[in-house]
């Protein structure tokens, strides 16, 4: 188990890297899509950590394929 200080340190590191931790609701359809697209195995479908990692990989891959626009998110 991590201490409060460790969690805060990791949070500050993520923010410095421009990463935000978000809580999202994921339905069975999303898990099935992740399985069908090989981001997640059937065996991992009930493991919240694995589903979270698979969804993050999916989003990262999707954003890499989008044409970049010059925008700045000051509040991010």
PDB file of C-alpha atoms in Angstrom:
ATOM      1  CA  UNK A   1       0.000   0.000   0.000  1.00  0.00           C
ATOM      2  CA  UNK A   2       1.263   3.448  -0.860  1.00  0.00           C
ATOM      3  CA  UNK A   3       1.469   6.307   1.566  1.00  0.00           C
ATOM      4  CA  UNK A   4      -0.290   9.613   1.115  1.00  0.00           C
ATOM      5  CA  UNK A   5       3.051  11.284   0.433  1.00  0.00           C
ATOM      6  CA  UNK A   6       3.833   8.785  -2.349  1.00  0.00           C
ATOM      7  CA  UNK A   7       0.447   9.317  -3.985  1.00  0.00           C
ATOM      8  CA  UNK A   8       0.894  13.097  -3.860  1.00  0.00           C
ATOM      9  CA  UNK A   9       4.386  12.826  -5.351  1.00  0.00           C
ATOM     10  CA  UNK A  10       3.054  10.711  -8.232  1.00  0.00           C
ATOM     11  CA  UNK A  11       0.195  13.148  -8.768  1.00  0.00           C
ATOM     12  CA  UNK A  12       2.625  16.089  -8.969  1.00  0.00           C
ATOM     13  CA  UNK A  13       4.854  14.152 -11.397  1.00  0.00           C
ATOM     14  CA  UNK A  14       1.878  13.392 -13.647  1.00  0.00           C
ATOM     15  CA  UNK A  15       0.760  17.011 -13.632  1.00  0.00           C
ATOM     16  CA  UNK A  16       4.270  18.168 -14.509  1.00  0.00           C
ATOM     17  CA  UNK A  17       4.149  15.809 -17.496  1.00  0.00           C
ATOM     18  CA  UNK A  18       0.754  17.164 -18.548  1.00  0.00           C
ATOM     19  CA  UNK A  19      -1.069  13.988 -17.526  1.00  0.00           C
ATOM     20  CA  UNK A  20      -4.394  14.081 -15.723  1.00  0.00           C
ATOM     21  CA  UNK A  21      -6.059  11.193 -13.948  1.00  0.00           C
ATOM     22  CA  UNK A  22      -9.723  10.958 -14.855  1.00  0.00           C
ATOM     23  CA  UNK A  23     -12.488   8.722 -13.619  1.00  0.00           C
ATOM     24  CA  UNK A  24     -14.679   7.380 -16.425  1.00  0.00           C
ATOM     25  CA  UNK A  25     -17.536   4.931 -16.600  1.00  0.00           C
ATOM     26  CA  UNK A  26     -16.906   2.017 -18.955  1.00  0.00           C
ATOM     27  CA  UNK A  27     -19.764  -0.128 -20.197  1.00  0.00           C
ATOM     28  CA  UNK A  28     -19.598  -3.708 -21.381  1.00  0.00           C
ATOM     29  CA  UNK A  29     -19.702  -2.476 -24.984  1.00  0.00           C
ATOM     30  CA  UNK A  30     -16.444  -0.612 -24.464  1.00  0.00           C
ATOM     31  CA  UNK A  31     -14.786  -3.664 -22.921  1.00  0.00           C
ATOM     32  CA  UNK A  32     -16.007  -5.770 -25.853  1.00  0.00           C
ATOM     33  CA  UNK A  33     -14.598  -3.230 -28.321  1.00  0.00           C
ATOM     34  CA  UNK A  34     -11.249  -3.318 -26.518  1.00  0.00           C
ATOM     35  CA  UNK A  35     -11.257  -7.122 -26.793  1.00  0.00           C
ATOM     36  CA  UNK A  36     -12.261  -7.072 -30.483  1.00  0.00           C
ATOM     37  CA  UNK A  37      -9.483  -4.598 -31.278  1.00  0.00           C
ATOM     38  CA  UNK A  38      -6.862  -6.598 -29.320  1.00  0.00           C
ATOM     39  CA  UNK A  39      -6.286  -3.997 -26.634  1.00  0.00           C
ATOM     40  CA  UNK A  40      -7.675  -6.345 -23.987  1.00  0.00           C
ATOM     41  CA  UNK A  41      -7.923 -10.110 -23.630  1.00  0.00           C
ATOM     42  CA  UNK A  42     -11.061 -11.888 -22.501  1.00  0.00           C
ATOM     43  CA  UNK A  43      -9.195 -13.030 -19.381  1.00  0.00           C
ATOM     44  CA  UNK A  44      -8.460  -9.401 -18.458  1.00  0.00           C
ATOM     45  CA  UNK A  45     -11.995  -8.083 -18.964  1.00  0.00           C
ATOM     46  CA  UNK A  46     -12.896  -8.210 -15.256  1.00  0.00           C
ATOM     47  CA  UNK A  47      -9.617  -6.683 -14.077  1.00  0.00           C
ATOM     48  CA  UNK A  48     -10.168  -2.946 -13.598  1.00  0.00           C
ATOM     49  CA  UNK A  49      -6.458  -2.154 -13.845  1.00  0.00           C
ATOM     50  CA  UNK A  50      -6.105  -4.030 -17.144  1.00  0.00           C
ATOM     51  CA  UNK A  51      -9.251  -2.432 -18.595  1.00  0.00           C
ATOM     52  CA  UNK A  52      -7.942   0.994 -17.568  1.00  0.00           C
ATOM     53  CA  UNK A  53      -4.560   0.351 -19.195  1.00  0.00           C
ATOM     54  CA  UNK A  54      -6.189  -1.000 -22.366  1.00  0.00           C
ATOM     55  CA  UNK A  55      -8.453   2.045 -22.608  1.00  0.00           C
ATOM     56  CA  UNK A  56      -5.486   4.383 -22.102  1.00  0.00           C
ATOM     57  CA  UNK A  57      -3.562   2.618 -24.898  1.00  0.00           C
ATOM     58  CA  UNK A  58      -6.602   2.837 -27.167  1.00  0.00           C
ATOM     59  CA  UNK A  59      -6.970   6.576 -26.541  1.00  0.00           C
ATOM     60  CA  UNK A  60      -3.237   7.200 -27.040  1.00  0.00           C
ATOM     61  CA  UNK A  61      -3.283   5.308 -30.348  1.00  0.00           C
ATOM     62  CA  UNK A  62      -6.405   7.174 -31.463  1.00  0.00           C
ATOM     63  CA  UNK A  63      -4.922  10.574 -30.679  1.00  0.00           C
ATOM     64  CA  UNK A  64      -1.714   9.742 -32.550  1.00  0.00           C
ATOM     65  CA  UNK A  65      -3.737   9.144 -35.708  1.00  0.00           C
ATOM     66  CA  UNK A  66      -5.491  12.515 -35.528  1.00  0.00           C
ATOM     67  CA  UNK A  67      -3.955  15.475 -37.303  1.00  0.00           C
ATOM     68  CA  UNK A  68      -2.349  17.731 -34.737  1.00  0.00           C
ATOM     69  CA  UNK A  69      -3.685  21.261 -34.320  1.00  0.00           C
ATOM     70  CA  UNK A  70      -1.780  24.087 -32.729  1.00  0.00           C
ATOM     71  CA  UNK A  71      -3.759  24.693 -29.575  1.00  0.00           C
ATOM     72  CA  UNK A  72      -2.760  25.370 -26.027  1.00  0.00           C
ATOM     73  CA  UNK A  73      -4.789  24.271 -23.040  1.00  0.00           C
ATOM     74  CA  UNK A  74      -3.788  26.843 -20.446  1.00  0.00           C
ATOM     75  CA  UNK A  75      -6.101  25.403 -17.802  1.00  0.00           C
ATOM     76  CA  UNK A  76      -4.944  21.840 -18.298  1.00  0.00           C
TER      77      UNK A  76
END
